[in-house]
PDB file of C-alpha atoms in Angstrom:
ATOM      1  CA  MET A   1      11.251  42.952  28.773  1.00 52.00           C
ATOM      2  CA  SER A   2      10.513  39.456  27.590  1.00 55.00           C
ATOM      3  CA  ASP A   3      13.268  36.902  26.693  1.00 59.00           C
ATOM      4  CA  LYS A   4      10.835  34.899  24.551  1.00 58.00           C
ATOM      5  CA  THR A   5      11.981  34.568  20.992  1.00 56.00           C
ATOM      6  CA  PRO A   6       9.364  36.071  18.649  1.00 58.00           C
ATOM      7  CA  PRO A   7       8.057  33.582  16.016  1.00 57.00           C
ATOM      8  CA  ILE A   8       9.664  33.681  12.687  1.00 58.00           C
ATOM      9  CA  ASP A   9       7.404  35.313  10.181  1.00 62.00           C
ATOM     10  CA  ILE A  10       7.999  34.097   6.515  1.00 66.00           C
ATOM     11  CA  GLY A  11       5.702  34.343   3.636  1.00 68.00           C
ATOM     12  CA  ILE A  12       7.236  34.112   0.195  1.00 72.00           C
ATOM     13  CA  LYS A  13       5.327  33.684  -3.067  1.00 72.00           C
ATOM     14  CA  CYS A  14       7.201  32.987  -6.186  1.00 67.00           C
ATOM     15  CA  ASP A  15       5.785  31.747  -9.538  1.00 61.00           C
ATOM     16  CA  GLY A  16       2.826  30.215  -7.636  1.00 65.00           C
ATOM     17  CA  TYR A  17       4.955  28.607  -4.962  1.00 68.00           C
ATOM     18  CA  ASP A  18       4.056  29.431  -1.353  1.00 72.00           C
ATOM     19  CA  ILE A  19       6.878  29.196   1.221  1.00 75.00           C
ATOM     20  CA  SER A  20       5.947  29.419   4.865  1.00 76.00           C
ATOM     21  CA  ILE A  21       6.838  28.135   8.350  1.00 74.00           C
ATOM     22  CA  GLU A  22       4.225  26.107  10.172  1.00 70.00           C
ATOM     23  CA  ASN A  23       4.795  24.701  13.650  1.00 67.00           C
ATOM     24  CA  GLY A  24       8.525  25.229  13.265  1.00 65.00           C
ATOM     25  CA  ARG A  25       8.757  23.424   9.917  1.00 68.00           C
ATOM     26  CA  LEU A  26       9.388  24.858   6.480  1.00 70.00           C
ATOM     27  CA  VAL A  27       6.415  24.219   4.184  1.00 72.00           C
ATOM     28  CA  ILE A  28       6.519  24.573   0.381  1.00 69.00           C
ATOM     29  CA  ARG A  29       3.244  24.391  -1.512  1.00 70.00           C
ATOM     30  CA  SER A  30       3.680  23.844  -5.291  1.00 61.00           C
ATOM     31  CA  PRO A  31       1.050  24.966  -7.876  1.00 58.00           C
ATOM     32  CA  LEU A  32       1.670  21.803 -10.007  1.00 54.00           C
ATOM     33  CA  PRO A  33       2.179  18.123  -9.470  1.00 46.00           C
ATOM     34  CA  VAL A  34       5.945  18.013  -8.863  1.00 44.00           C
ATOM     35  CA  GLU A  35       8.232  16.014  -6.624  1.00 41.00           C
ATOM     36  CA  VAL A  36      11.870  16.474  -5.607  1.00 40.00           C
ATOM     37  CA  LYS A  37      13.482  13.277  -6.669  1.00 39.00           C
ATOM     38  CA  SER A  38      13.876  10.772  -3.839  1.00 42.00           C
ATOM     39  CA  ALA A  39      12.642  13.205  -1.180  1.00 41.00           C
ATOM     40  CA  PRO A  40       9.897  11.667   0.835  1.00 42.00           C
ATOM     41  CA  ALA A  41       6.814  13.575   2.057  1.00 44.00           C
ATOM     42  CA  VAL A  42       6.038  12.635   5.543  1.00 43.00           C
ATOM     43  CA  SER A  43       7.622  13.646   8.714  1.00 38.00           C
ATOM     44  CA  ASN A  44       8.106  11.064  11.478  1.00 38.00           C
ATOM     45  CA  GLY A  45       7.947  13.812  14.138  1.00 38.00           C
ATOM     46  CA  ALA A  46      11.718  13.887  14.720  1.00 34.00           C
ATOM     47  CA  ASP A  47      12.555  16.214  11.783  1.00 35.00           C
ATOM     48  CA  GLU A  48      13.487  13.213   9.721  1.00 40.00           C
ATOM     49  CA  LEU A  49      11.602  12.772   6.544  1.00 45.00           C
ATOM     50  CA  VAL A  50      10.314   9.322   5.799  1.00 51.00           C
ATOM     51  CA  SER A  51       8.067   7.930   3.086  1.00 59.00           C
ATOM     52  CA  LYS A  52       4.318   7.464   3.798  1.00 63.00           C
ATOM     53  CA  ALA A  53       4.738   3.685   3.269  1.00 67.00           C
ATOM     54  CA  ASP A  54       7.577   3.537   5.765  1.00 66.00           C
ATOM     55  CA  LEU A  55       5.563   5.540   8.297  1.00 62.00           C
ATOM     56  CA  GLU A  56       2.588   3.241   8.009  1.00 66.00           C
ATOM     57  CA  ALA A  57       4.771   0.117   8.144  1.00 67.00           C
ATOM     58  CA  ALA A  58       6.492   1.479  11.316  1.00 63.00           C
ATOM     59  CA  LYS A  59       3.112   2.073  12.932  1.00 63.00           C
ATOM     60  CA  ALA A  60       1.872  -1.364  12.043  1.00 63.00           C
ATOM     61  CA  ALA A  61       5.033  -3.123  13.218  1.00 61.00           C
ATOM     62  CA  ARG A  62       5.910  -3.683  16.802  1.00 54.00           C
ATOM     63  CA  LEU A  63       9.150  -4.263  18.524  1.00 45.00           C
ATOM     64  CA  ASN A  64      10.217  -7.892  18.146  1.00 51.00           C
ATOM     65  CA  GLN A  65       7.085  -8.688  16.176  1.00 68.00           C
ATOM     66  CA  LYS A  66       6.984 -12.151  14.957  1.00 78.00           C
ATOM     67  CA  TRP A  67       6.208 -12.095  11.176  1.00 84.00           C
ATOM     68  CA  THR A  68       3.924 -14.818   9.806  1.00 88.00           C
ATOM     69  CA  LYS A  69       4.993 -16.325   6.421  1.00 91.00           C
ATOM     70  CA  GLY A  70       2.461 -15.841   3.839  1.00 92.00           C
ATOM     71  CA  ARG A  71       0.631 -13.018   5.705  1.00 92.00           C
ATOM     72  CA  PHE A  72       0.133  -9.482   4.233  1.00 92.00           C
ATOM     73  CA  TYR A  73       1.468  -6.520   6.169  1.00 88.00           C
ATOM     74  CA  THR A  74       0.478  -2.922   5.310  1.00 83.00           C
ATOM     75  CA  GLY A  75       3.292  -0.918   3.816  1.00 82.00           C
ATOM     76  CA  GLN A  76       5.437  -4.029   3.514  1.00 88.00           C
ATOM     77  CA  GLY A  77       3.962  -6.785   1.429  1.00 92.00           C
ATOM     78  CA  VAL A  78       3.326 -10.475   2.020  1.00 94.00           C
ATOM     79  CA  TYR A  79       6.021 -11.823   4.293  1.00 94.00           C
ATOM     80  CA  LEU A  80       8.277 -14.576   2.828  1.00 95.00           C
ATOM     81  CA  GLY A  81      10.779 -15.152   5.684  1.00 92.00           C
ATOM     82  CA  THR A  82      14.401 -14.274   6.072  1.00 91.00           C
ATOM     83  CA  TYR A  83      16.898 -14.237   3.259  1.00 91.00           C
ATOM     84  CA  LYS A  84      20.716 -14.425   3.664  1.00 90.00           C
ATOM     85  CA  MET A  85      22.415 -12.628   0.806  1.00 88.00           C
ATOM     86  CA  THR A  86      26.027 -13.441   0.166  1.00 84.00           C
ATOM     87  CA  ALA A  87      28.558 -11.151  -1.449  1.00 81.00           C
ATOM     88  CA  PRO A  88      29.416 -12.287  -4.987  1.00 79.00           C
ATOM     89  CA  HIS A  89      33.151 -11.597  -4.522  1.00 76.00           C
ATOM     90  CA  ASP A  90      33.458 -12.998  -0.974  1.00 77.00           C
ATOM     91  CA  LYS A  91      31.322 -15.856   0.370  1.00 77.00           C
ATOM     92  CA  LYS A  92      32.372 -14.889   4.001  1.00 82.00           C
ATOM     93  CA  LEU A  93      30.439 -11.628   3.651  1.00 84.00           C
ATOM     94  CA  SER A  94      26.631 -11.659   4.001  1.00 83.00           C
ATOM     95  CA  ARG A  95      23.622  -9.640   4.894  1.00 88.00           C
ATOM     96  CA  LEU A  96      20.276 -10.844   6.418  1.00 89.00           C
ATOM     97  CA  PHE A  97      16.953  -9.448   5.239  1.00 89.00           C
ATOM     98  CA  HIS A  98      13.244  -9.897   5.678  1.00 90.00           C
ATOM     99  CA  GLY A  99      11.718 -10.712   2.305  1.00 93.00           C
ATOM    100  CA  PHE A 100       8.314  -9.600   1.123  1.00 95.00           C
ATOM    101  CA  ALA A 101       6.364 -10.350  -2.040  1.00 96.00           C
ATOM    102  CA  ALA A 102       3.678  -8.430  -3.888  1.00 96.00           C
ATOM    103  CA  ARG A 103       0.165  -9.931  -3.493  1.00 94.00           C
ATOM    104  CA  GLN A 104      -0.291 -10.472  -7.257  1.00 93.00           C
ATOM    105  CA  ASP A 105       1.834 -10.893 -10.395  1.00 93.00           C
ATOM    106  CA  TYR A 106       3.095  -7.704 -12.188  1.00 94.00           C
ATOM    107  CA  PRO A 107       1.359  -5.604 -13.342  1.00 93.00           C
ATOM    108  CA  GLN A 108      -1.858  -6.517 -11.448  1.00 92.00           C
ATOM    109  CA  CYS A 109      -0.066  -5.729  -8.144  1.00 93.00           C
ATOM    110  CA  LEU A 110      -0.004  -2.036  -9.063  1.00 91.00           C
ATOM    111  CA  GLU A 111      -2.262   0.369  -7.146  1.00 82.00           C
ATOM    112  CA  PRO A 112      -4.122   1.785  -8.970  1.00 67.00           C
ATOM    113  CA  ALA A 113      -4.012  -0.402 -12.023  1.00 55.00           C
ATOM    114  CA  ASP A 114      -1.413   0.839 -14.604  1.00 50.00           C
ATOM    115  CA  VAL A 115      -3.193   1.062 -17.895  1.00 43.00           C
ATOM    116  CA  ASN A 116       0.000   2.179 -19.530  1.00 46.00           C
ATOM    117  CA  VAL A 117       1.886  -1.134 -18.880  1.00 44.00           C
ATOM    118  CA  ASN A 118      -0.504  -2.942 -21.306  1.00 43.00           C
ATOM    119  CA  ALA A 119      -2.077  -0.165 -23.351  1.00 40.00           C
ATOM    120  CA  GLY A 120      -4.949  -1.406 -25.396  1.00 41.00           C
ATOM    121  CA  ALA A 121      -5.025  -4.799 -23.666  1.00 44.00           C
ATOM    122  CA  ASP A 122      -8.171  -6.087 -21.905  1.00 45.00           C
ATOM    123  CA  ALA A 123      -8.197  -7.253 -18.280  1.00 45.00           C
ATOM    124  CA  ASP A 124      -7.795 -10.937 -19.219  1.00 47.00           C
ATOM    125  CA  ALA A 125      -4.739 -10.183 -21.416  1.00 48.00           C
ATOM    126  CA  ALA A 126      -3.171  -8.024 -18.717  1.00 51.00           C
ATOM    127  CA  ALA A 127      -3.706 -10.761 -16.076  1.00 52.00           C
ATOM    128  CA  ALA A 128      -1.648 -13.065 -18.278  1.00 64.00           C
ATOM    129  CA  ALA A 129       1.106 -10.617 -18.936  1.00 85.00           C
ATOM    130  CA  LEU A 130       4.459 -12.365 -19.718  1.00 89.00           C
ATOM    131  CA  TYR A 131       7.862 -10.826 -19.846  1.00 91.00           C
ATOM    132  CA  ASN A 132      11.489 -11.582 -20.832  1.00 89.00           C
ATOM    133  CA  LEU A 133      14.437 -10.011 -19.116  1.00 87.00           C
ATOM    134  CA  THR A 134      14.521  -7.040 -21.429  1.00 88.00           C
ATOM    135  CA  SER A 135      10.763  -6.269 -21.545  1.00 92.00           C
ATOM    136  CA  ILE A 136      10.359  -6.416 -17.707  1.00 93.00           C
ATOM    137  CA  ASN A 137      13.293  -4.040 -17.189  1.00 91.00           C
ATOM    138  CA  ASP A 138      11.955  -1.618 -19.816  1.00 93.00           C
ATOM    139  CA  SER A 139       8.520  -1.720 -18.117  1.00 94.00           C
ATOM    140  CA  LEU A 140       9.923  -1.260 -14.574  1.00 95.00           C
ATOM    141  CA  SER A 141      12.401   1.448 -15.757  1.00 94.00           C
ATOM    142  CA  ASP A 142       9.528   3.589 -17.352  1.00 92.00           C
ATOM    143  CA  LEU A 143       7.386   3.133 -14.265  1.00 92.00           C
ATOM    144  CA  ALA A 144      10.248   4.080 -11.857  1.00 90.00           C
ATOM    145  CA  LYS A 145      10.887   7.225 -13.844  1.00 87.00           C
ATOM    146  CA  ARG A 146       7.212   8.286 -13.741  1.00 84.00           C
ATOM    147  CA  GLN A 147       7.072   7.450  -9.943  1.00 82.00           C
ATOM    148  CA  SER A 148      10.093   9.742  -9.270  1.00 78.00           C
ATOM    149  CA  GLU A 149       8.342  12.604 -11.130  1.00 71.00           C
ATOM    150  CA  THR A 150       4.897  12.484  -9.293  1.00 69.00           C
ATOM    151  CA  VAL A 151       3.674  14.515  -6.479  1.00 47.00           C
ATOM    152  CA  PHE A 152       4.227  13.521  -2.811  1.00 58.00           C
ATOM    153  CA  ASP A 153       0.492  13.026  -2.405  1.00 59.00           C
ATOM    154  CA  ASN A 154      -0.280  10.423  -5.012  1.00 66.00           C
ATOM    155  CA  SER A 155      -4.056  10.440  -4.323  1.00 65.00           C
ATOM    156  CA  GLY A 156      -4.982  11.804  -7.670  1.00 68.00           C
ATOM    157  CA  PHE A 157      -6.099  15.264  -6.475  1.00 69.00           C
ATOM    158  CA  ARG A 158      -4.119  18.494  -5.974  1.00 67.00           C
ATOM    159  CA  GLN A 159      -5.320  21.747  -4.426  1.00 66.00           C
ATOM    160  CA  VAL A 160      -4.396  24.777  -6.579  1.00 71.00           C
ATOM    161  CA  GLY A 161      -5.689  27.981  -5.143  1.00 71.00           C
ATOM    162  CA  ASP A 162      -9.387  27.520  -4.611  1.00 76.00           C
ATOM    163  CA  ALA A 163      -9.684  24.644  -7.118  1.00 75.00           C
ATOM    164  CA  THR A 164      -9.129  20.926  -6.774  1.00 76.00           C
ATOM    165  CA  VAL A 165      -7.267  19.667  -9.744  1.00 74.00           C
ATOM    166  CA  LYS A 166      -7.474  15.961 -10.634  1.00 75.00           C
ATOM    167  CA  PHE A 167      -4.487  14.146 -12.237  1.00 72.00           C
ATOM    168  CA  THR A 168      -3.735  10.519 -12.968  1.00 74.00           C
ATOM    169  CA  PRO A 169      -1.920   8.928  -9.962  1.00 77.00           C
ATOM    170  CA  VAL A 170       1.215   7.009 -10.848  1.00 83.00           C
ATOM    171  CA  PRO A 171       0.865   3.365  -9.775  1.00 88.00           C
ATOM    172  CA  ARG A 172       2.779   2.119  -6.760  1.00 89.00           C
ATOM    173  CA  ILE A 173       2.725  -1.223  -4.720  1.00 90.00           C
ATOM    174  CA  ASP A 174       1.420  -0.682  -1.274  1.00 86.00           C
ATOM    175  CA  GLY A 175       2.700   2.841  -1.492  1.00 82.00           C
ATOM    176  CA  ARG A 176       6.203   1.915  -2.647  1.00 87.00           C
ATOM    177  CA  CYS A 177       8.198   2.437  -5.877  1.00 88.00           C
ATOM    178  CA  VAL A 178       9.838  -0.094  -8.185  1.00 93.00           C
ATOM    179  CA  MET A 179      13.229  -0.537  -9.672  1.00 93.00           C
ATOM    180  CA  ALA A 180      14.789  -2.391 -12.611  1.00 93.00           C
ATOM    181  CA  LEU A 181      17.367  -5.015 -11.852  1.00 92.00           C
ATOM    182  CA  ARG A 182      19.715  -7.234 -13.822  1.00 88.00           C
ATOM    183  CA  ASP A 183      21.632  -9.397 -11.417  1.00 89.00           C
ATOM    184  CA  GLY A 184      24.199 -11.106 -13.576  1.00 82.00           C
ATOM    185  CA  VAL A 185      26.526 -13.943 -12.817  1.00 71.00           C
ATOM    186  CA  MET A 186      29.573 -12.325 -11.042  1.00 63.00           C
ATOM    187  CA  HIS A 187      27.776  -9.065 -11.773  1.00 63.00           C
ATOM    188  CA  ASP A 188      29.668  -8.720 -15.037  1.00 61.00           C
ATOM    189  CA  GLY A 189      29.176  -5.958 -17.544  1.00 59.00           C
ATOM    190  CA  THR A 190      27.582  -2.563 -17.121  1.00 63.00           C
ATOM    191  CA  HIS A 191      24.673  -3.674 -14.886  1.00 68.00           C
ATOM    192  CA  LYS A 192      25.128  -3.468 -11.069  1.00 74.00           C
ATOM    193  CA  GLY A 193      23.991  -6.594  -9.154  1.00 87.00           C
ATOM    194  CA  LEU A 194      21.695  -6.415  -6.089  1.00 90.00           C
ATOM    195  CA  TRP A 195      24.600  -6.628  -3.690  1.00 89.00           C
ATOM    196  CA  GLU A 196      26.380  -3.579  -5.141  1.00 88.00           C
ATOM    197  CA  ILE A 197      23.170  -1.592  -5.195  1.00 88.00           C
ATOM    198  CA  ILE A 198      22.536  -2.330  -1.506  1.00 88.00           C
ATOM    199  CA  GLU A 199      26.135  -1.706  -0.449  1.00 86.00           C
ATOM    200  CA  SER A 200      26.121   1.592  -2.211  1.00 85.00           C
ATOM    201  CA  GLY A 201      23.144   2.761  -0.293  1.00 83.00           C
ATOM    202  CA  ALA A 202      20.982   3.089  -3.543  1.00 84.00           C
ATOM    203  CA  TYR A 203      18.476   0.558  -2.397  1.00 88.00           C
ATOM    204  CA  LYS A 204      15.504   2.234  -0.634  1.00 85.00           C
ATOM    205  CA  GLY A 205      13.055  -0.681  -0.164  1.00 87.00           C
ATOM    206  CA  GLN A 206      11.813  -0.706  -3.805  1.00 91.00           C
ATOM    207  CA  TRP A 207      10.129  -3.694  -5.461  1.00 95.00           C
ATOM    208  CA  PHE A 208      12.147  -5.594  -8.041  1.00 96.00           C
ATOM    209  CA  VAL A 209      12.349  -8.889  -9.887  1.00 95.00           C
ATOM    210  CA  PRO A 210      13.988 -11.444  -7.505  1.00 95.00           C
ATOM    211  CA  ASN A 211      17.189 -13.067  -8.552  1.00 92.00           C
ATOM    212  CA  ALA A 212      17.233 -16.795  -9.213  1.00 91.00           C
ATOM    213  CA  ASP A 213      18.363 -17.710  -5.665  1.00 91.00           C
ATOM    214  CA  MET A 214      15.613 -15.592  -4.092  1.00 92.00           C
ATOM    215  CA  LEU A 215      13.039 -17.055  -6.438  1.00 93.00           C
ATOM    216  CA  ALA A 216      13.944 -20.639  -5.406  1.00 92.00           C
ATOM    217  CA  ARG A 217      14.665 -20.148  -1.757  1.00 93.00           C
ATOM    218  CA  LEU A 218      12.411 -17.359  -0.700  1.00 94.00           C
ATOM    219  CA  VAL A 219       9.412 -17.259  -3.094  1.00 94.00           C
ATOM    220  CA  ALA A 220       8.787 -20.871  -4.183  1.00 92.00           C
ATOM    221  CA  PRO A 221       8.328 -22.194  -0.515  1.00 93.00           C
ATOM    222  CA  CYS A 222       5.576 -19.701   0.154  1.00 93.00           C
ATOM    223  CA  VAL A 223       3.394 -19.906  -2.991  1.00 92.00           C
ATOM    224  CA  GLU A 224       0.607 -21.720  -1.128  1.00 91.00           C
ATOM    225  CA  LYS A 225       0.780 -19.903   2.181  1.00 92.00           C
ATOM    226  CA  VAL A 226      -1.994 -17.757   3.614  1.00 92.00           C
ATOM    227  CA  ASP A 227      -2.471 -14.548   1.613  1.00 91.00           C
ATOM    228  CA  LEU A 228      -0.401 -15.869  -1.393  1.00 92.00           C
ATOM    229  CA  LYS A 229      -2.546 -19.012  -1.882  1.00 90.00           C
ATOM    230  CA  GLY A 230      -4.110 -19.033  -5.412  1.00 87.00           C
ATOM    231  CA  SER A 231      -2.183 -15.979  -6.571  1.00 88.00           C
ATOM    232  CA  PHE A 232       0.524 -17.807  -8.593  1.00 87.00           C
ATOM    233  CA  ASN A 233       0.403 -19.725 -11.852  1.00 84.00           C
ATOM    234  CA  ILE A 234       1.270 -23.139 -10.553  1.00 79.00           C
ATOM    235  CA  SER A 235      -1.125 -25.492 -12.376  1.00 70.00           C
ATOM    236  CA  SER A 236       0.226 -27.517 -15.195  1.00 60.00           C
ATOM    237  CA  GLN A 237      -1.583 -26.959 -18.386  1.00 53.00           C
ATOM    238  CA  ALA A 238      -1.292 -29.476 -21.257  1.00 47.00           C
ATOM    239  CA  PHE A 239      -1.473 -26.842 -23.915  1.00 49.00           C
ATOM    240  CA  ASP A 240       1.169 -24.621 -22.318  1.00 56.00           C
ATOM    241  CA  PHE A 241       3.947 -26.326 -20.432  1.00 55.00           C
ATOM    242  CA  LYS A 242       5.480 -23.006 -19.594  1.00 66.00           C
ATOM    243  CA  SER A 243       2.428 -21.659 -17.771  1.00 72.00           C
ATOM    244  CA  SER A 244       4.035 -22.003 -14.357  1.00 84.00           C
ATOM    245  CA  LEU A 245       7.358 -20.392 -15.179  1.00 88.00           C
ATOM    246  CA  TYR A 246       8.463 -17.255 -13.246  1.00 92.00           C
ATOM    247  CA  LEU A 247      11.270 -14.942 -14.411  1.00 92.00           C
ATOM    248  CA  SER A 248      14.240 -13.996 -12.246  1.00 91.00           C
ATOM    249  CA  SER A 249      16.519 -11.015 -12.627  1.00 91.00           C
ATOM    250  CA  SER A 250      19.583 -13.418 -13.007  1.00 90.00           C
ATOM    251  CA  PHE A 251      21.402 -14.024 -16.238  1.00 86.00           C
ATOM    252  CA  ASP A 252      24.690 -15.388 -17.450  1.00 83.00           C
ATOM    253  CA  ARG A 253      27.775 -13.316 -18.274  1.00 73.00           C
ATOM    254  CA  GLN A 254      27.013 -13.469 -21.907  1.00 73.00           C
ATOM    255  CA  GLY A 255      23.509 -12.238 -21.415  1.00 69.00           C
ATOM    256  CA  SER A 256      22.003 -14.990 -23.627  1.00 77.00           C
ATOM    257  CA  VAL A 257      20.694 -17.166 -20.765  1.00 85.00           C
ATOM    258  CA  ALA A 258      18.221 -15.975 -18.216  1.00 88.00           C
ATOM    259  CA  TYR A 259      17.182 -18.004 -15.133  1.00 89.00           C
ATOM    260  CA  GLY A 260      13.695 -18.684 -13.925  1.00 90.00           C
ATOM    261  CA  HIS A 261      11.706 -21.161 -11.789  1.00 89.00           C
ATOM    262  CA  ASP A 262       9.028 -23.694 -12.654  1.00 87.00           C
ATOM    263  CA  LEU A 263       6.713 -23.393  -9.631  1.00 87.00           C
ATOM    264  CA  HIS A 264       4.646 -26.376 -10.653  1.00 84.00           C
ATOM    265  CA  ASN A 265       7.630 -28.738 -10.508  1.00 85.00           C
ATOM    266  CA  ASN A 266       9.625 -26.531  -8.104  1.00 88.00           C
ATOM    267  CA  LEU A 267      12.696 -26.618 -10.420  1.00 87.00           C
ATOM    268  CA  PRO A 268      15.145 -23.930 -11.670  1.00 89.00           C
ATOM    269  CA  VAL A 269      14.969 -23.458 -15.424  1.00 88.00           C
ATOM    270  CA  HIS A 270      17.207 -21.861 -18.129  1.00 88.00           C
ATOM    271  CA  MET A 271      15.554 -19.452 -20.503  1.00 86.00           C
ATOM    272  CA  ASN A 272      16.541 -17.560 -23.603  1.00 82.00           C
ATOM    273  CA  SER A 273      16.814 -14.130 -22.259  1.00 76.00           C
ATOM    274  CA  SER A 274      15.382 -12.359 -25.358  1.00 77.00           C
ATOM    275  CA  ALA A 275      12.766 -14.953 -26.554  1.00 79.00           C
ATOM    276  CA  ASP A 276      11.361 -16.956 -23.620  1.00 85.00           C
ATOM    277  CA  LYS A 277       8.742 -15.129 -21.530  1.00 88.00           C
ATOM    278  CA  ALA A 278       7.351 -15.838 -18.093  1.00 90.00           C
ATOM    279  CA  SER A 279       5.277 -14.400 -15.301  1.00 92.00           C
ATOM    280  CA  VAL A 280       6.835 -11.969 -12.810  1.00 94.00           C
ATOM    281  CA  ARG A 281       6.329 -11.670  -9.132  1.00 96.00           C
ATOM    282  CA  LEU A 282       8.042  -8.633  -7.540  1.00 97.00           C
ATOM    283  CA  VAL A 283       9.765  -8.741  -4.153  1.00 97.00           C
ATOM    284  CA  ARG A 284      11.336  -6.296  -1.731  1.00 94.00           C
ATOM    285  CA  LEU A 285      13.863  -6.516   1.136  1.00 92.00           C
ATOM    286  CA  VAL A 286      14.030  -5.003   4.638  1.00 88.00           C
ATOM    287  CA  PRO A 287      17.276  -5.313   6.615  1.00 86.00           C
ATOM    288  CA  CYS A 288      17.049  -7.409   9.744  1.00 81.00           C
ATOM    289  CA  ASP A 289      18.003  -5.459  12.876  1.00 64.00           C
TER     290      ASP A 289
END
């Protein structure tokens, strides 16, 4: 008599869903493009599910790797250096992060190109896309919602029975999602600031519009480095003195003043949060071990 445990045999079909066990793992195949919100798709081999971008980033990174400022890293972005974030309510509290930037301004940084962001606009118009604090958050909120509703495999193809179904992939940036952020002074009002989002565990490495401090101390020093060189609007144009302005996610408590940065002169600027528009460069953070 053998003591070997017989393999579990499971084969459930319900409304087109196939549920089975393969190599000791539960596998669910869906007949339609559908994603369980916030649930990643790829296993790291230790029964812990991680996103594909995180898996690729982990493979690319090495223990104690020295990151080079301005260089692009797969699954991460273009490295900007370390950023010390201080708690808004207690200056003695802080967290240290690695900062990364998208390789291009929004929405050109999206892969594949998101035609819905600038519906009807040609390539030149899209390349010069400008946003105020409201319009960029509307755009990122809409994109984040669509990203959360797409399939795990965002390749654009889905196997349904014997047929391969093609659908429009939802754009991501190097495999990662975006989030809308309004990082107000003292984090007043209904919007949660970046510190609270991170402390609550809600931040999962998404791309977002940097706050004014990050724009000045993290992004501005790297605009001419390696893989970022030539990707920012930093030339002064006589016909448009605002051509080198970049929008931040910071605003005053009344919400009327937004903060940005003039990359040509390397100076912080005040902007009308509902009228003045600027370019947007998204960033993301990775905790330092």
